[in-house]
Structure formats: structure tokens, C-alpha cells
PDB file of C-alpha atoms in Angstrom:
ATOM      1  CA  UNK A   1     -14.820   3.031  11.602  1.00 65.00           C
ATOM      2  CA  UNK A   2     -12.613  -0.187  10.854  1.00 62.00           C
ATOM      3  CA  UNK A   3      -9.114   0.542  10.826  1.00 91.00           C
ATOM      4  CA  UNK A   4      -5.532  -0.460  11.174  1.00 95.00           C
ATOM      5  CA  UNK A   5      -3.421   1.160  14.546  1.00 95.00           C
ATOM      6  CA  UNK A   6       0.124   1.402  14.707  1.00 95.00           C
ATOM      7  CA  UNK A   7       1.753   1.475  18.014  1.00 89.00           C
ATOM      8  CA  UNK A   8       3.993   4.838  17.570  1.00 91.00           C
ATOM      9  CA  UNK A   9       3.701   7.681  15.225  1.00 92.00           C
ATOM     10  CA  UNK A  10       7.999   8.418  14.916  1.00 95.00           C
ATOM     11  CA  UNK A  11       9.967   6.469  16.965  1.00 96.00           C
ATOM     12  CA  UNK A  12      14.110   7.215  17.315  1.00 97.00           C
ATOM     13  CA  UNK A  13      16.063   4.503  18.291  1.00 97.00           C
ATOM     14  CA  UNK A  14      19.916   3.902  18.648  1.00 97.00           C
ATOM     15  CA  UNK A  15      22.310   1.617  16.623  1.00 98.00           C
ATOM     16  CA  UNK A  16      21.923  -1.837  17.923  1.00 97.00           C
ATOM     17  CA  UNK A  17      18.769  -1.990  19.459  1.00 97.00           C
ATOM     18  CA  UNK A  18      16.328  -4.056  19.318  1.00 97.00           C
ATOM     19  CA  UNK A  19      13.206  -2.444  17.845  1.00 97.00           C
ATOM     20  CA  UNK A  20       9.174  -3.775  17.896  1.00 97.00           C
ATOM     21  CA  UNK A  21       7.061  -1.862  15.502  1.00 97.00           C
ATOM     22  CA  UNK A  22       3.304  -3.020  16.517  1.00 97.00           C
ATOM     23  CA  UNK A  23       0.558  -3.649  14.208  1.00 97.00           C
ATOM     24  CA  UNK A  24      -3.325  -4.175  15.197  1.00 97.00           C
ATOM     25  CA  UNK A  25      -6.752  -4.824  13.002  1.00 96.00           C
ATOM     26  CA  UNK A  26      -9.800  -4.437  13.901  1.00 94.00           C
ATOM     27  CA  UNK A  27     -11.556  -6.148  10.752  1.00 89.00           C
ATOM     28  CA  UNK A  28     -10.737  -9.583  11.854  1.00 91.00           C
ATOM     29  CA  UNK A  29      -8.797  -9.893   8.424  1.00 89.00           C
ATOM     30  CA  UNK A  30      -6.819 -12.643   7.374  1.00 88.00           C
ATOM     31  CA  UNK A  31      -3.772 -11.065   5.825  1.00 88.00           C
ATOM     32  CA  UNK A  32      -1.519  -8.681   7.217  1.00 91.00           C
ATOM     33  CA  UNK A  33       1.282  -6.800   5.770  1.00 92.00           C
ATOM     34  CA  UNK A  34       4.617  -4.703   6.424  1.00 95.00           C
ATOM     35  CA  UNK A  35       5.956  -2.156   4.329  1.00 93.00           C
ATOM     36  CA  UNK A  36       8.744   0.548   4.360  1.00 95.00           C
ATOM     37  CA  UNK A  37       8.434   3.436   2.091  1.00 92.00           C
ATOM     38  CA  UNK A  38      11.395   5.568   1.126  1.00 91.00           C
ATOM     39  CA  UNK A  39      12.159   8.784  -1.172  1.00 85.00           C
ATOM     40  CA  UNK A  40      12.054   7.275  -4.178  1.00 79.00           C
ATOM     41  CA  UNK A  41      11.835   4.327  -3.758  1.00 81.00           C
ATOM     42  CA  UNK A  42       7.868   3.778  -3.269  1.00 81.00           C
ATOM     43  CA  UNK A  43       6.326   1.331  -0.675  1.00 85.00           C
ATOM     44  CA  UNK A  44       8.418  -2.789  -0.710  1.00 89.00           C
ATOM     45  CA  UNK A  45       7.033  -5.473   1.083  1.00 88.00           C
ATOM     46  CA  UNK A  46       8.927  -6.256   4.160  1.00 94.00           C
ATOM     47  CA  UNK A  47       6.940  -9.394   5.146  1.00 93.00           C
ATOM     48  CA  UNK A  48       3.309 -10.597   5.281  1.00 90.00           C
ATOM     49  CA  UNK A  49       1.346 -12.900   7.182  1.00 91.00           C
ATOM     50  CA  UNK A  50      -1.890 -14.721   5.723  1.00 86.00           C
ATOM     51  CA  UNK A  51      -2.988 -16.788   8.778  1.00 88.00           C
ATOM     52  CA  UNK A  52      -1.799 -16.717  12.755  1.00 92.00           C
ATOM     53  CA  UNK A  53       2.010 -18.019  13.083  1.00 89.00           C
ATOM     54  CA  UNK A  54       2.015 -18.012   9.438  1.00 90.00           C
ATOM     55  CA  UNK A  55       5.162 -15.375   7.565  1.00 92.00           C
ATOM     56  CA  UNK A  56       6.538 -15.190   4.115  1.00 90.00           C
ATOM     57  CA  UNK A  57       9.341 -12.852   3.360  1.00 91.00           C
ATOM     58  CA  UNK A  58       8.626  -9.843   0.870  1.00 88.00           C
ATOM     59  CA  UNK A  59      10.849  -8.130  -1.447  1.00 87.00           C
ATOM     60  CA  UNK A  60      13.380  -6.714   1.396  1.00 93.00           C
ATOM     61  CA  UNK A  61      12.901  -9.437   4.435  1.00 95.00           C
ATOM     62  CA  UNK A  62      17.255  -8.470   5.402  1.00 96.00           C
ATOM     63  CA  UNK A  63      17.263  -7.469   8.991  1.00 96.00           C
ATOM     64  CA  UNK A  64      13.978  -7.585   9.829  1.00 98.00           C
ATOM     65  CA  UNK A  65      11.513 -10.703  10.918  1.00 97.00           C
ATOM     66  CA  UNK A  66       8.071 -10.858  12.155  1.00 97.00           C
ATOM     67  CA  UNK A  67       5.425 -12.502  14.708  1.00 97.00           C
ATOM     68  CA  UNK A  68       2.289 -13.334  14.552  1.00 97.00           C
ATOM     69  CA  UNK A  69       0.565 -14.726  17.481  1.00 96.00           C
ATOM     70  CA  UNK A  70      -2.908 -13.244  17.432  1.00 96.00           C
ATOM     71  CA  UNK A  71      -5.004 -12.885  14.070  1.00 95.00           C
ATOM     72  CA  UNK A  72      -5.592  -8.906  14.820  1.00 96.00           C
ATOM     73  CA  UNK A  73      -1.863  -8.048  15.428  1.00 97.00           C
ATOM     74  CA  UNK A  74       1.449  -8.668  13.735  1.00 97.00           C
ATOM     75  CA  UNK A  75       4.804  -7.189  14.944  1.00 97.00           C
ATOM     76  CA  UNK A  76       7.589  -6.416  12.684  1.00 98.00           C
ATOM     77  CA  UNK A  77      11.103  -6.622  14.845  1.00 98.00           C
ATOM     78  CA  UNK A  78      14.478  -5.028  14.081  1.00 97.00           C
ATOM     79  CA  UNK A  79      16.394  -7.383  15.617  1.00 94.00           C
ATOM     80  CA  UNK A  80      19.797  -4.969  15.660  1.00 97.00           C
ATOM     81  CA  UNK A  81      18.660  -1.246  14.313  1.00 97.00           C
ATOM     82  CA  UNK A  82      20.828  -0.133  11.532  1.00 97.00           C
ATOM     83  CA  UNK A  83      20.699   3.462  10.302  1.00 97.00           C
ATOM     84  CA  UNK A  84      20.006   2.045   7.134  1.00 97.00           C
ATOM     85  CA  UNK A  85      16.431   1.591   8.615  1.00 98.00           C
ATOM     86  CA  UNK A  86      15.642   4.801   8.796  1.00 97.00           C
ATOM     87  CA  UNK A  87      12.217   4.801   7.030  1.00 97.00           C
ATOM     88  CA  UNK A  88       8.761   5.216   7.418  1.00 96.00           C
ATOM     89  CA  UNK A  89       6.712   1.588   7.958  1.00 97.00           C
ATOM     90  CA  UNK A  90       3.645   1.127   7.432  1.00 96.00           C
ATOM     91  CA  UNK A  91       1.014  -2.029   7.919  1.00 96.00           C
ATOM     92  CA  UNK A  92      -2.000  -2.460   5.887  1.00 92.00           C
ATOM     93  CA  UNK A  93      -4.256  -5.524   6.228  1.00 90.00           C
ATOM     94  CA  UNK A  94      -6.854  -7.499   3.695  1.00 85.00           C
ATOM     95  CA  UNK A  95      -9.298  -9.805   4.027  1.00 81.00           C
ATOM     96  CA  UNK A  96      -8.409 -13.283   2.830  1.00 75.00           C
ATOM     97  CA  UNK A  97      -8.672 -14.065  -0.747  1.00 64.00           C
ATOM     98  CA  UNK A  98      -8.739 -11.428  -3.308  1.00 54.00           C
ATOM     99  CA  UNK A  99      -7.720  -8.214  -2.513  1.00 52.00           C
ATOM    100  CA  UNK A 100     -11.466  -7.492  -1.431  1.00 47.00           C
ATOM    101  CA  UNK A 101     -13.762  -5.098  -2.082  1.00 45.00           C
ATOM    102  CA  UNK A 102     -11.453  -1.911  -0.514  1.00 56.00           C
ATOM    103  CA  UNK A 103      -8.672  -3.375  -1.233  1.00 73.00           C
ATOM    104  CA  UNK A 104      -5.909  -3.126   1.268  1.00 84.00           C
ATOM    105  CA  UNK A 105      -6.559  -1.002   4.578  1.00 89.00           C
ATOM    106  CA  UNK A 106      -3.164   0.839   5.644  1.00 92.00           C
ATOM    107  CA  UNK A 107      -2.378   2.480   8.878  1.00 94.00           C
ATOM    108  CA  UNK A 108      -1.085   5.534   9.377  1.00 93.00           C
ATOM    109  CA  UNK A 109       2.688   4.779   9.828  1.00 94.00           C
ATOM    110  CA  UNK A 110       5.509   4.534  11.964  1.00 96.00           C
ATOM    111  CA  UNK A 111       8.190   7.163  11.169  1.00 96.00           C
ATOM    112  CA  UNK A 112      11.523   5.341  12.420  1.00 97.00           C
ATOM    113  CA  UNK A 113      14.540   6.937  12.830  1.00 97.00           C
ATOM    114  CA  UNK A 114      17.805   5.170  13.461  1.00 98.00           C
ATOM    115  CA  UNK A 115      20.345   7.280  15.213  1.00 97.00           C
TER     116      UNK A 115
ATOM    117  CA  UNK B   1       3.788 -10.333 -11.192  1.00 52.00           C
ATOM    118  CA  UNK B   2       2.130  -7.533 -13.416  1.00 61.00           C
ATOM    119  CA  UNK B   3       4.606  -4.434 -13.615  1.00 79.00           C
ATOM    120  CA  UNK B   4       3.320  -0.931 -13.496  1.00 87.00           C
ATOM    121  CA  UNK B   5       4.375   2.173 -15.295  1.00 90.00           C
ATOM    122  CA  UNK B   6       2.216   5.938 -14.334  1.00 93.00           C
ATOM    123  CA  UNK B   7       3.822   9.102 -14.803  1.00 95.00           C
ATOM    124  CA  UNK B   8       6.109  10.491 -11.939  1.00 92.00           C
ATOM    125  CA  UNK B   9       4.427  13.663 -11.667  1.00 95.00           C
ATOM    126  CA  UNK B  10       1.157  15.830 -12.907  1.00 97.00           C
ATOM    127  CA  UNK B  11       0.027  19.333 -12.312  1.00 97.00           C
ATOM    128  CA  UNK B  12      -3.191  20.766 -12.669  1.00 97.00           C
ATOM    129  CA  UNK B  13      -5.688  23.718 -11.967  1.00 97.00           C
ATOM    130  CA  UNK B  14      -8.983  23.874  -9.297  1.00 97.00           C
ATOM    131  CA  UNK B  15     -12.051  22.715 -11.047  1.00 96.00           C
ATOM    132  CA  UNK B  16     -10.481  20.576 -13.919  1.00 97.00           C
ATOM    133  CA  UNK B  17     -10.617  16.796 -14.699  1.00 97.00           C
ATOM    134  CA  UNK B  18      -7.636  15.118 -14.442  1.00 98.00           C
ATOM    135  CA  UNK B  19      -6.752  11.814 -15.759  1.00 98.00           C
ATOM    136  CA  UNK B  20      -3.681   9.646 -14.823  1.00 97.00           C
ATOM    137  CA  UNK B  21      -2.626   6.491 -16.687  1.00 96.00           C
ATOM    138  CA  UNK B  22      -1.024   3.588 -16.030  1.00 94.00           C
ATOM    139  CA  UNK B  23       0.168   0.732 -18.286  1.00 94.00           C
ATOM    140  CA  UNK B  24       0.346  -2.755 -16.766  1.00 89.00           C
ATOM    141  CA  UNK B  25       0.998  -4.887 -20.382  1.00 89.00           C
ATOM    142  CA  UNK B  26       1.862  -8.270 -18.578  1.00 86.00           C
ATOM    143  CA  UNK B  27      -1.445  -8.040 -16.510  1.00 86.00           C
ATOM    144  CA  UNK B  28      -2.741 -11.626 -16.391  1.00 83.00           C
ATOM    145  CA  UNK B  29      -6.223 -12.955 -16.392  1.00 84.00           C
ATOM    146  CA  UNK B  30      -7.306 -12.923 -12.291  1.00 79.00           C
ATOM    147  CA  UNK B  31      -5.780  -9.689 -11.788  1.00 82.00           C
ATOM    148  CA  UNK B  32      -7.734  -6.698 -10.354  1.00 85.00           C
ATOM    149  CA  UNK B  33      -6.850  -3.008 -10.970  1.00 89.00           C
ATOM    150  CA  UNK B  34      -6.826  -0.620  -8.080  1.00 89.00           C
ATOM    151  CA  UNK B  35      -5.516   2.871  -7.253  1.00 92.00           C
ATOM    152  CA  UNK B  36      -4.848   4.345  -3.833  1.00 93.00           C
ATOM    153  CA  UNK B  37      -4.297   7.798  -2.633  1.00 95.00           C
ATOM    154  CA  UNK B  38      -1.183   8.824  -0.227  1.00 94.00           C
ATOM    155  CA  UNK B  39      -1.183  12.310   1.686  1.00 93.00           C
ATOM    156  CA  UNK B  40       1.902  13.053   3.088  1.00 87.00           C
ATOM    157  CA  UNK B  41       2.502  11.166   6.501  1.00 83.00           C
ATOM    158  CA  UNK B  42      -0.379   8.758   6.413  1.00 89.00           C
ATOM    159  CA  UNK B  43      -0.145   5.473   4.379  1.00 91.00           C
ATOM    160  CA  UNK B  44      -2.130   4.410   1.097  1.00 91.00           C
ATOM    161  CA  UNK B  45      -6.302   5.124   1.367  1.00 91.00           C
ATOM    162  CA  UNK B  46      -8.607   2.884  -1.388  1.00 90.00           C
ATOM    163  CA  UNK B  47      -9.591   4.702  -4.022  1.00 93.00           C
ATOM    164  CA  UNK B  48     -11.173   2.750  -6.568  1.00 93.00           C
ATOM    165  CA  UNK B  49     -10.811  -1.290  -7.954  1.00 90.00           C
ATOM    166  CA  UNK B  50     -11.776  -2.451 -11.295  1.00 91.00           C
ATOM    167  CA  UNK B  51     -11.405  -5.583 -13.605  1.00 90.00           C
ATOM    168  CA  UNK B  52     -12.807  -4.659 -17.375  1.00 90.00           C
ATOM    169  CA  UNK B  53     -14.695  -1.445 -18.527  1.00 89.00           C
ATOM    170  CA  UNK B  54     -15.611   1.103 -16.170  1.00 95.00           C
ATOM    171  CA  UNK B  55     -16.021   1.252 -12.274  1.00 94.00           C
ATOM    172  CA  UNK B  56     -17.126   5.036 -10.939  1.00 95.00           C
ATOM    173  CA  UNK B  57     -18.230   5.634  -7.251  1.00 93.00           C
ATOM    174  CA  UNK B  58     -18.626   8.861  -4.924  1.00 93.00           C
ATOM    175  CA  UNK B  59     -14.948   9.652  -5.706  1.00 92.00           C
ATOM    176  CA  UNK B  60     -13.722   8.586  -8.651  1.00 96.00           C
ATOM    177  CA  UNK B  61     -13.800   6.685 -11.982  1.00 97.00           C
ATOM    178  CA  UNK B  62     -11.389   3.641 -13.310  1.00 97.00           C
ATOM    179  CA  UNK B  63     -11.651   3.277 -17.205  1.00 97.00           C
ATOM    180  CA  UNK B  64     -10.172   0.096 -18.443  1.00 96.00           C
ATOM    181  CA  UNK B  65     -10.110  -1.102 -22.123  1.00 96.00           C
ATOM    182  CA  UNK B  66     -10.887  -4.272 -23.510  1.00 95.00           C
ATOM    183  CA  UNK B  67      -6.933  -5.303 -23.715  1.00 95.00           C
ATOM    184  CA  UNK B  68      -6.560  -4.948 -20.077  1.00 94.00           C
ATOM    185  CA  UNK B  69      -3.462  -3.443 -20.721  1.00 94.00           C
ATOM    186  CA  UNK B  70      -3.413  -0.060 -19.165  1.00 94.00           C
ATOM    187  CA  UNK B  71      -6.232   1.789 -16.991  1.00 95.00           C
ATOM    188  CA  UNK B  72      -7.137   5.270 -16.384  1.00 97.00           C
ATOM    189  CA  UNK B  73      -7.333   6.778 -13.101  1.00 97.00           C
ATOM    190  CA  UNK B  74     -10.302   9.914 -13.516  1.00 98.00           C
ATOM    191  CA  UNK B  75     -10.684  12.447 -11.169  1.00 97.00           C
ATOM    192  CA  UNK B  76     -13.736  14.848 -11.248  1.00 94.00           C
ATOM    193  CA  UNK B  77     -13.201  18.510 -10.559  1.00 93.00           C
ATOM    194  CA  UNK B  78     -10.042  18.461  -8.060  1.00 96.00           C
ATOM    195  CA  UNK B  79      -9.214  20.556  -5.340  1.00 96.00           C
ATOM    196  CA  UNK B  80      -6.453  21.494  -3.667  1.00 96.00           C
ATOM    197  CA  UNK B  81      -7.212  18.786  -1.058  1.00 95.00           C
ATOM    198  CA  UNK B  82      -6.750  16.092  -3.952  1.00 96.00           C
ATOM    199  CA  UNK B  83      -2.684  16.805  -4.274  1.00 97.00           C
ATOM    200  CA  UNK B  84      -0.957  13.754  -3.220  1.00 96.00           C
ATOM    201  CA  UNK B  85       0.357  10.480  -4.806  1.00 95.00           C
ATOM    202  CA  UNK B  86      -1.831   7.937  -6.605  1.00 96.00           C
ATOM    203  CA  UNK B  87      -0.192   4.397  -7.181  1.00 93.00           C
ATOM    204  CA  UNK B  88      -1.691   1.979  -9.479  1.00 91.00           C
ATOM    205  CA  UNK B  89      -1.566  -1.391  -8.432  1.00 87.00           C
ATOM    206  CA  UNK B  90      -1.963  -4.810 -10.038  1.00 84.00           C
ATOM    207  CA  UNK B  91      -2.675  -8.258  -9.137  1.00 78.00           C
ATOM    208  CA  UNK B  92      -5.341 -10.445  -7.523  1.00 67.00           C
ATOM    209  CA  UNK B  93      -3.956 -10.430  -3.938  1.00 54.00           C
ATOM    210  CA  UNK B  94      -4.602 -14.065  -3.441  1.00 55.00           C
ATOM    211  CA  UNK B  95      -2.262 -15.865  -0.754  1.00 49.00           C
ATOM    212  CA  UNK B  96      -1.273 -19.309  -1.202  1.00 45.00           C
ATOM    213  CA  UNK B  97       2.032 -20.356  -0.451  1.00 38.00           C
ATOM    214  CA  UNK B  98       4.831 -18.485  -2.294  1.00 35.00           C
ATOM    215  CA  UNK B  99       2.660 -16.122  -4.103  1.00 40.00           C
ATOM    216  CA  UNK B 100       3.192 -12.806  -4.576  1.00 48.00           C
ATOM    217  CA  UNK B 101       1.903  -9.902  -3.252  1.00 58.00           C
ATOM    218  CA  UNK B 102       0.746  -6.298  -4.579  1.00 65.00           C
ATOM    219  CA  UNK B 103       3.833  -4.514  -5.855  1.00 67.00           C
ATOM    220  CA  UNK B 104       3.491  -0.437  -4.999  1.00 73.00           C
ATOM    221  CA  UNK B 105       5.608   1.149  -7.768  1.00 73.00           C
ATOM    222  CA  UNK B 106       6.615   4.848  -7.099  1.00 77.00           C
ATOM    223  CA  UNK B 107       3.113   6.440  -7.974  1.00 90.00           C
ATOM    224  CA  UNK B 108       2.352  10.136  -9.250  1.00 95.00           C
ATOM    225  CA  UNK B 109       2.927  12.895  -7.780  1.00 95.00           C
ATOM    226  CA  UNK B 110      -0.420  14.402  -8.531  1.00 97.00           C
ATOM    227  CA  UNK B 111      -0.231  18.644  -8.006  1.00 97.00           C
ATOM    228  CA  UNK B 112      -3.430  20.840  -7.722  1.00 97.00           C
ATOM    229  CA  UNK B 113      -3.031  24.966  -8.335  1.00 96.00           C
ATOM    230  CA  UNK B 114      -4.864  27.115  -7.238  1.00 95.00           C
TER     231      UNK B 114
END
């Protein structure tokens, strides 16, 4: 079964930190994709990725930036946690192009809490 | 980039049909039509994707008009296992440079009784 894995189910992480929320594909996709999703607020676009080393920022790129080094896995990184990034992130992939035939393939989320 | 508009929330009973809306009146020409499904906890699963007319599979159907301007999301029969949000999503997902991505409005908060 093809799929998207993220690293930690909840995570809780002090003020300040540094944080690395990982990201991994198995269906050798070109584009991958960070979201948060609030109460709300729906999911926004963090950042996405449509080829190794390749970013572009999203709606809400403030605080956060990204790597890609390897086609199957992109990182997002809180460079200094703020409460204020208390969500729940999620990553979804796509294969290149169109959104293709199933669309976008999410993972199951990262629940981040900011203490 | 195509806005969406769905209802916030919808209840309904075991066994019925239930349709959900969505009006996307700026959609433009290369743009696809999909829905997704979120349970609580776990992020966004495919549902369905359409362009023009209707697209039905083992799940669901998508009913689109000739306009292009809204869709309908149709569920068969729900359960109780069916309550969850459904977001309607526009655009043709194609990457090139500064272009946009798929914008997740707020979706409906779909409710099955027993």
C-alpha cells in the first residue's frame, strides 16, 4: 500500500527550539507538500517542493523553512518554536503534473504542541 | 486561484443519500474538481476527481454541470462511519514556477445519526 509516513504522531516541544518535522514517500512522486491545519481555519500551505532542492513558499511560509535533499523525503523545520505553532501538520505528496489520478496522498499528521 | 464555498456543516440519518455542494464560480478552464474525506486525527483521503458531467466509482459520485461552476459531492446510503469533513478542492495542481497550489477551504462538517 503506497503511502506517505510522518516521523512522529504528537510531538511537544519547548519555546525556542529548534524543531524537524519529517516527511517520507514511497510513490517516488515529484511534488511534496506541508500543511498546518487549525480549528477553523482549514488546512494552508506551509511550503511545497516540486523537484529535489527545489521550495516555494505557501500561503503561511513565517517561521518555518524546508529541505529537500532526497526526492522521497522533505523536512519542514521550526527554526525557533513559537507557541503560536501549536498545530497539527500534515504532508501529502502528488505525482508531477496534474494533480493525478488520486489526487494528493496525505499522511497521517504530526500533532505539535509548543509549550 | 478558483475559490470554494460548501456548507459548514450537514446532518443526516443511516441509510439516506446525502448530497453536499460546492460553488467554485471563478473555476478556470484546466482545473479539476476533487473532494477528500478527513476523520478526525488523520489527514485528507481521495475521494473522488472530476472535470465535466459525472464521475462515480466504488464510493462515491461527483455531478458537475455544464457551467463548471459548482459540483456536487453524492454519497450513497451513509453510515455512521461516513461522519467527517469533506473539502472541495479546485485547481489543476500543475507546478511551474510561482504557481499556485490547491487551496483547502474549511470543508463540511458532514454528521451521520443513527
Amino acid at each position: 500500500d503506497v503511502k506517505v509516513t510522518q516521523s512522529s504522531r504528537y510531538l511537544v516541544k519547548r519555546t525556542g527550539e529548534k524543531v524537524f518535522l519529517e516527511c517520507v514517500q514511497d510513490m517516488d512522486h515529484e511534488n511534496m507538500f506541508w500543511y498546518r491545519q487549525d480549528p477553523g481555519l482549514g488546512l494552508r500551505l506551509i511550503y511545497f517542493s516540486y523537484d529535489v532542492k527545489m521550495k516555494e513558499k505557501g500561503d503561511i511560509p513565517e517561521g518555518y523553512s524546508v529541505s529537500r535533499e532526497k526526492k522521497e523525503r522533505f523536512s519542514l523545520i521550526l527554526e525557533s518554536a513559537s507557541t503560536n505553532q501549536t498545530s497539527m501538520y500534515l504532508c501529502a505528496s502528488s505525482p508531477k503534473g496534474r494533480q493525478g489520478p488520486n489526487g494528493y496522498t496525505f499522511g497521517s499528521g504530526t500533532r505539535l504542541t509548543v509549550v | 486561484l478558483a475559490k470554494t464555498t460548501q456548507p459548514i456543516s450537514m446532518d443526516s440519518y443511516e441509510g439516506q443519500e446525502v448530497n453536499i455542494t460546492c460553488s467554485h464560480n471563478n473555476i478556470a478552464t484546466n482545473d479539476y474538481i476533487t473532494w477528500y474525506q478527513q476523520f478526525p486525527s488523520q489527514g485528507p483521503r481521495f475521494i473522488i476527481q472530476g472535470y465535466k458531467t459525472k464521475v462515480t466509482n466504488e464510493v462515491a459520485s461527483l455531478f458537475i454541470p455544464a457551467d463548471r461552476k459548482s459540483s456536487t459531492l453524492s454519497l450513497p446510503r451513509v453510515s455512521l462511519s461516513d461522519t467527517a469533513v469533506y473539502y472541495c478542492l479546485v485547481g489543476d495542481g500543475a507546478l511551474s514556477g510561482s504557481a499556485r497550489q490547491l487551496t483547502f477551504g474549511s470543508g463540511t462538517q458532514l454528521t451521520v445519526l443513527p
